[in-house]
Short mmCIF file of C-alpha atoms in Angstrom, two decimals:
data_model
loop_
_atom_site.label_atom_id
_atom_site.label_comp_id
_atom_site.label_asym_id
_atom_site.label_seq_id
_atom_site.Cartn_x
_atom_site.Cartn_y
_atom_site.Cartn_z
CA UNK W 1 -18.45 26.84 -13.24
CA UNK W 2 -19.61 23.68 -11.29
CA UNK W 3 -18.23 20.43 -12.55
CA UNK W 4 -20.19 17.14 -11.98
CA UNK W 5 -17.82 14.54 -10.43
CA UNK W 6 -19.72 11.76 -11.76
CA UNK W 7 -19.16 13.01 -15.36
CA UNK W 8 -15.63 13.49 -14.50
CA UNK W 9 -15.32 9.73 -13.57
CA UNK W 10 -16.96 8.79 -16.77
CA UNK W 11 -14.57 10.97 -18.72
CA UNK W 12 -11.50 9.34 -16.92
CA UNK W 13 -12.72 5.92 -17.66
CA UNK W 14 -13.18 6.63 -21.42
CA UNK W 15 -9.78 8.50 -21.59
CA UNK W 16 -8.05 5.54 -20.01
CA UNK W 17 -9.82 2.99 -22.27
CA UNK W 18 -9.99 5.09 -25.38
CA UNK W 19 -12.93 3.04 -26.13
CA UNK W 20 -16.59 3.87 -25.10
CA UNK W 21 -17.78 0.31 -25.04
CA UNK W 22 -14.89 -0.91 -22.73
CA UNK W 23 -15.39 2.17 -20.57
CA UNK W 24 -19.14 1.68 -20.36
CA UNK W 25 -18.56 -2.00 -19.14
CA UNK W 26 -16.18 -0.74 -16.57
CA UNK W 27 -18.59 1.74 -15.19
CA UNK W 28 -21.58 -0.69 -15.34
CA UNK W 29 -23.64 1.61 -17.63
CA UNK W 30 -24.74 1.39 -21.10
CA UNK W 31 -22.85 3.00 -23.95
CA UNK W 32 -25.56 5.28 -25.05
CA UNK W 33 -25.76 6.68 -21.37
CA UNK W 34 -21.93 7.21 -21.32
CA UNK W 35 -21.98 8.85 -24.76
CA UNK W 36 -24.63 11.38 -23.55
CA UNK W 37 -22.73 12.10 -20.34
CA UNK W 38 -19.55 12.75 -22.24
CA UNK W 39 -21.43 15.05 -24.72
CA UNK W 40 -22.98 16.95 -21.76
CA UNK W 41 -19.57 17.35 -20.14
CA UNK W 42 -18.18 18.77 -23.48
CA UNK W 43 -21.11 21.26 -23.59
CA UNK W 44 -20.62 22.27 -19.99
CA UNK W 45 -16.81 22.96 -20.64
CA UNK W 46 -17.31 24.40 -24.14
CA UNK W 47 -14.55 22.03 -25.46
CA UNK W 48 -14.30 18.82 -27.44
CA UNK W 49 -12.61 16.17 -25.32
CA UNK W 50 -12.53 13.17 -27.66
CA UNK W 51 -11.75 12.79 -31.43
CA UNK W 52 -13.74 9.74 -32.56
CA UNK W 53 -14.22 7.81 -35.78
CA UNK W 54 -15.11 4.29 -36.73
CA UNK W 55 -11.90 2.92 -35.80
CA UNK W 56 -10.47 4.83 -32.92
CA UNK W 57 -11.14 7.19 -30.03
CA UNK W 58 -8.44 9.74 -29.15
CA UNK W 59 -8.05 12.60 -26.61
CA UNK W 60 -7.94 16.13 -28.03
CA UNK W 61 -5.68 18.70 -26.53
CA UNK W 62 -8.43 19.83 -24.17
CA UNK W 63 -8.96 16.19 -23.20
CA UNK W 64 -5.36 15.60 -22.26
CA UNK W 65 -5.47 18.65 -20.16
CA UNK W 66 -8.71 17.52 -18.47
CA UNK W 67 -7.32 14.13 -17.78
CA UNK W 68 -4.32 15.57 -16.09
CA UNK W 69 -6.38 17.79 -13.90
CA UNK W 70 -9.30 15.35 -13.27
CA UNK W 71 -7.32 12.44 -11.64
CA UNK W 72 -6.11 14.52 -8.70
CA UNK W 73 -9.54 16.34 -8.26
CA UNK W 74 -11.25 12.88 -8.13
CA UNK W 75 -8.52 11.56 -5.60
CA UNK W 76 -9.01 14.54 -3.49
CA UNK W 77 -12.87 14.14 -3.50
CA UNK W 78 -12.40 10.40 -2.53
CA UNK W 79 -9.96 11.38 0.24
CA UNK W 80 -12.52 13.83 1.64
CA UNK W 81 -15.08 11.30 1.70
CA UNK W 82 -12.86 8.78 3.62
CA UNK W 83 -12.06 11.47 6.18
CA UNK W 84 -15.64 12.55 6.74
CA UNK W 85 -16.67 8.86 7.10
CA UNK W 86 -13.86 8.33 9.71
CA UNK W 87 -14.93 11.33 11.67
CA UNK W 88 -18.48 10.33 11.71
CA UNK W 89 -17.81 6.78 13.02
CA UNK W 90 -15.56 7.21 16.03
CA UNK W 91 -12.21 8.42 17.25
CA UNK W 92 -10.02 10.75 15.08
CA UNK W 93 -7.54 8.64 13.05
CA UNK W 94 -4.12 9.27 11.50
CA UNK W 95 -2.44 6.91 9.06
CA UNK W 96 1.18 6.88 8.20
CA UNK W 97 2.35 5.35 4.76
CA UNK W 98 5.97 3.87 4.60
CA UNK W 99 8.11 2.21 1.98
CA UNK W 100 9.96 -1.24 2.87
CA UNK W 101 12.98 -0.58 4.79
CA UNK W 102 12.01 2.72 6.18
CA UNK W 103 11.38 2.55 10.09
CA UNK W 104 8.56 4.94 11.18
CA UNK W 105 8.01 3.48 14.72
CA UNK W 106 9.81 6.17 16.79
CA UNK W 107 7.77 9.05 15.01
CA UNK W 108 4.52 7.16 15.37
CA UNK W 109 5.22 6.75 19.17
CA UNK W 110 5.96 10.35 19.73
CA UNK W 111 2.69 11.34 17.98
CA UNK W 112 0.79 8.65 19.95
CA UNK W 113 2.28 9.99 23.26
CA UNK W 114 1.23 13.53 22.64
CA UNK W 115 -2.32 12.42 21.35
CA UNK W 116 -3.58 9.34 23.15
CA UNK W 117 -6.94 9.83 21.86
CA UNK W 118 -5.74 9.44 18.38
CA UNK W 119 -6.05 6.08 16.60
CA UNK W 120 -2.89 5.73 14.47
CA UNK W 121 -2.44 3.31 11.72
CA UNK W 122 0.49 2.45 9.44
CA UNK W 123 0.20 1.48 5.95
CA UNK W 124 2.95 -0.35 3.81
CA UNK W 125 3.24 1.12 0.35
CA UNK W 126 5.23 0.32 -2.93
CA UNK W 127 6.92 2.20 -5.74
CA UNK W 128 3.50 2.30 -7.55
CA UNK W 129 1.27 3.75 -4.78
CA UNK W 130 3.55 5.49 -2.29
CA UNK W 131 1.98 8.83 -3.31
CA UNK W 132 -1.31 7.66 -4.65
CA UNK W 133 -2.25 6.75 -0.79
CA UNK W 134 -2.06 10.32 0.06
CA UNK W 135 -4.05 11.54 -2.91
CA UNK W 136 -6.78 9.06 -2.37
CA UNK W 137 -6.98 9.56 1.42
CA UNK W 138 -5.72 6.17 2.46
CA UNK W 139 -2.91 7.68 4.36
CA UNK W 140 -2.39 11.31 5.83
CA UNK W 141 1.15 11.28 5.32
CA UNK W 142 3.47 8.79 3.46
CA UNK W 143 7.34 8.34 3.92
CA UNK W 144 8.28 8.37 0.06
CA UNK W 145 11.42 7.47 -1.89
CA UNK W 146 12.32 9.98 -4.48
CA UNK W 147 11.72 10.58 -7.29
CA UNK W 148 8.05 11.08 -7.08
CA UNK W 149 5.43 13.39 -9.19
CA UNK W 150 5.32 16.47 -6.78
CA UNK W 151 2.07 17.60 -8.28
CA UNK W 152 -0.49 18.14 -5.61
CA UNK W 153 1.97 17.34 -2.86
CA UNK W 154 4.11 19.06 -0.02
CA UNK W 155 7.47 17.31 0.63
CA UNK W 156 9.82 17.47 3.53
CA UNK W 157 13.17 15.91 2.90
CA UNK W 158 14.25 13.66 5.71
CA UNK W 159 17.56 11.70 4.96
CA UNK W 160 19.26 10.06 2.06
CA UNK W 161 20.94 6.57 1.85
CA UNK W 162 23.26 4.79 -0.48
CA UNK W 163 21.80 2.65 -3.32
CA UNK W 164 23.26 -0.89 -3.99
CA UNK W 165 23.22 -3.57 -6.76
CA UNK W 166 21.34 -6.66 -5.72
CA UNK W 167 22.65 -9.82 -7.25
CA UNK W 168 22.37 -13.54 -6.89
CA UNK W 169 24.85 -15.06 -4.59
CA UNK W 170 26.67 -16.80 -7.52
CA UNK W 171 26.90 -13.73 -9.69
CA UNK W 172 30.34 -12.75 -10.96
CA UNK W 173 30.38 -9.54 -9.04
CA UNK W 174 28.79 -11.06 -5.83
CA UNK W 175 32.25 -11.19 -3.96
CA UNK W 176 33.24 -7.63 -4.69
CA UNK W 177 33.41 -4.84 -2.01
CA UNK W 178 32.06 -2.21 -4.32
CA UNK W 179 31.47 -1.78 -8.08
CA UNK W 180 30.90 1.06 -10.63
CA UNK W 181 27.66 1.36 -12.27
CA UNK W 182 29.57 0.69 -15.76
CA UNK W 183 30.20 -2.89 -14.27
CA UNK W 184 26.43 -3.40 -14.78
CA UNK W 185 26.24 -2.06 -18.29
CA UNK W 186 25.51 -5.52 -19.84
CA UNK W 187 23.42 -6.74 -17.01
CA UNK W 188 19.54 -7.23 -17.49
CA UNK W 189 17.92 -4.51 -15.24
CA UNK W 190 14.84 -5.94 -13.64
CA UNK W 191 13.24 -2.44 -13.15
CA UNK W 192 12.17 0.43 -15.07
CA UNK W 193 15.38 1.99 -16.47
CA UNK W 194 14.10 5.50 -15.55
CA UNK W 195 14.43 4.51 -11.80
CA UNK W 196 18.24 4.13 -12.57
CA UNK W 197 19.22 6.81 -15.04
CA UNK W 198 22.83 6.41 -14.37
CA UNK W 199 22.52 2.83 -15.83
CA UNK W 200 20.09 3.90 -18.46
CA UNK W 201 22.49 6.55 -19.86
CA UNK W 202 25.66 4.49 -19.82
CA UNK W 203 27.22 5.06 -23.45
CA UNK W 204 28.50 1.50 -23.43
CA UNK W 205 25.30 -0.12 -22.65
CA UNK W 206 23.84 -2.27 -25.59
CA UNK W 207 21.48 -0.07 -27.50
CA UNK W 208 18.69 -2.66 -27.66
CA UNK W 209 16.45 -2.22 -24.54
CA UNK W 210 15.67 -5.49 -22.77
CA UNK W 211 12.06 -6.28 -22.47
CA UNK W 212 10.61 -4.39 -19.47
CA UNK W 213 9.47 -6.98 -16.79
CA UNK W 214 5.97 -6.80 -15.41
CA UNK W 215 6.97 -7.32 -11.76
CA UNK W 216 4.75 -5.77 -9.15
CA UNK W 217 7.07 -5.68 -6.22
CA UNK W 218 10.39 -6.21 -4.65
CA UNK W 219 9.74 -9.75 -3.70
CA UNK W 220 9.14 -10.76 -7.36
CA UNK W 221 12.40 -9.22 -8.64
CA UNK W 222 14.38 -10.74 -5.84
CA UNK W 223 12.84 -14.26 -6.78
CA UNK W 224 13.79 -13.58 -10.45
CA UNK W 225 17.30 -12.64 -9.53
CA UNK W 226 17.80 -15.73 -7.48
CA UNK W 227 16.44 -18.14 -10.09
CA UNK W 228 17.15 -16.40 -13.51
CA UNK W 229 19.59 -13.69 -12.87
CA UNK W 230 19.49 -10.00 -13.46
CA UNK W 231 20.10 -6.99 -11.20
CA UNK W 232 18.16 -4.39 -9.41
CA UNK W 233 19.41 -1.10 -7.75
CA UNK W 234 17.77 -0.50 -4.44
CA UNK W 235 18.25 1.69 -1.30
CA UNK W 236 20.50 0.06 1.09
CA UNK W 237 17.70 -0.36 3.70
CA UNK W 238 15.29 -1.96 1.26
CA UNK W 239 18.01 -4.38 0.23
CA UNK W 240 18.81 -5.29 3.95
CA UNK W 241 15.03 -5.48 4.72
CA UNK W 242 14.93 -8.62 2.49
CA UNK W 243 17.70 -10.73 3.72
CA UNK W 244 18.17 -14.03 2.19
CA UNK W 245 21.08 -16.32 1.59
CA UNK W 246 20.90 -16.66 -2.25
CA UNK W 247 20.91 -12.79 -2.68
CA UNK W 248 23.70 -10.28 -1.85
CA UNK W 249 24.01 -6.67 -2.35
CA UNK W 250 26.97 -4.75 -3.40
CA UNK W 251 27.91 -1.03 -3.09
CA UNK W 252 27.99 1.18 -6.19
CA UNK W 253 30.73 3.67 -5.88
CA UNK W 254 29.62 6.26 -8.66
CA UNK W 255 25.83 6.39 -8.11
CA UNK W 256 23.92 8.92 -6.09
CA UNK W 257 22.00 8.30 -2.83
CA UNK W 258 18.19 7.85 -2.54
CA UNK W 259 16.40 10.59 -0.73
CA UNK W 260 13.49 9.88 1.49
CA UNK W 261 10.96 12.58 2.09
CA UNK W 262 7.71 12.89 3.98
CA UNK W 263 4.85 13.59 1.61
CA UNK W 264 1.23 14.86 2.14
CA UNK W 265 -1.45 16.60 0.15
CA UNK W 266 -0.94 20.12 -0.63
CA UNK W 267 -4.59 20.95 -0.29
CA UNK W 268 -4.70 20.01 3.29
CA UNK W 269 -4.01 22.40 6.16
CA UNK W 270 -3.99 20.15 9.28
CA UNK W 271 -2.05 21.01 12.40
CA UNK W 272 -1.65 17.26 13.11
CA UNK W 273 0.08 16.79 9.82
CA UNK W 274 2.30 19.79 10.36
CA UNK W 275 3.14 18.37 13.83
CA UNK W 276 3.98 14.96 12.36
CA UNK W 277 6.21 16.41 9.81
CA UNK W 278 8.14 18.29 12.50
CA UNK W 279 8.39 15.02 14.59
CA UNK W 280 9.59 12.98 11.50
CA UNK W 281 12.09 15.75 10.80
CA UNK W 282 13.48 15.52 14.27
CA UNK W 283 13.71 11.71 14.17
CA UNK W 284 15.48 11.69 10.67
#
């Protein structure tokens, strides 16, 4: 069965908006056209994707499954387009994504020395897009901090490092050599609690969840810590990357380390990627 990628993009827009009018506006098409395309896709697949009434639009079980599979498929298609465009317009390229605090210079230099004809770029990522850049083709490989969604990826473990609590310089725990995670039980965590399950699952932590902050990066979290309090738990290299006099980091004795892996698309069979993975492993 051949699936029209354009119809898939239309489907994903409706699935994310759960509103045909908003999805049509986002896609710059009219709502009747969008409705016809979705009906055509349902006919091609032989399954109802949405349950609609006058008040709401919901995904059916088949719709949920298609959304799960459509996103990586569209990302792979976009990545393919980028690679073809790059190949058609000049020298071969290779892009390495990396999270703050992770130094990739040595591995990049080795690859550059082996392949002087190769144009190598680096791309700084964040918690939100560290694997997305591989799926959508912006990076060939990415140094990622676990945990990540492993679907559609190959991962090579490289190294692990301690995690630390980052606090304001005048915090009650700022002068400690080390603390336990229970010392943070009543602190306001300025990140998704799922990123720090050891804190999330503390039995003595207050039951009421603090409002989840809408911070988009480490810099915003640190600014909030310095001005308004709170705490984040970060890998040591990330904490030391953002050195400032009004922020300190303290070791946490009873919390596991953060693991760093090299990630790339499971669909790609590139000798260059395999070679770089070997280089990264040797440099770790």
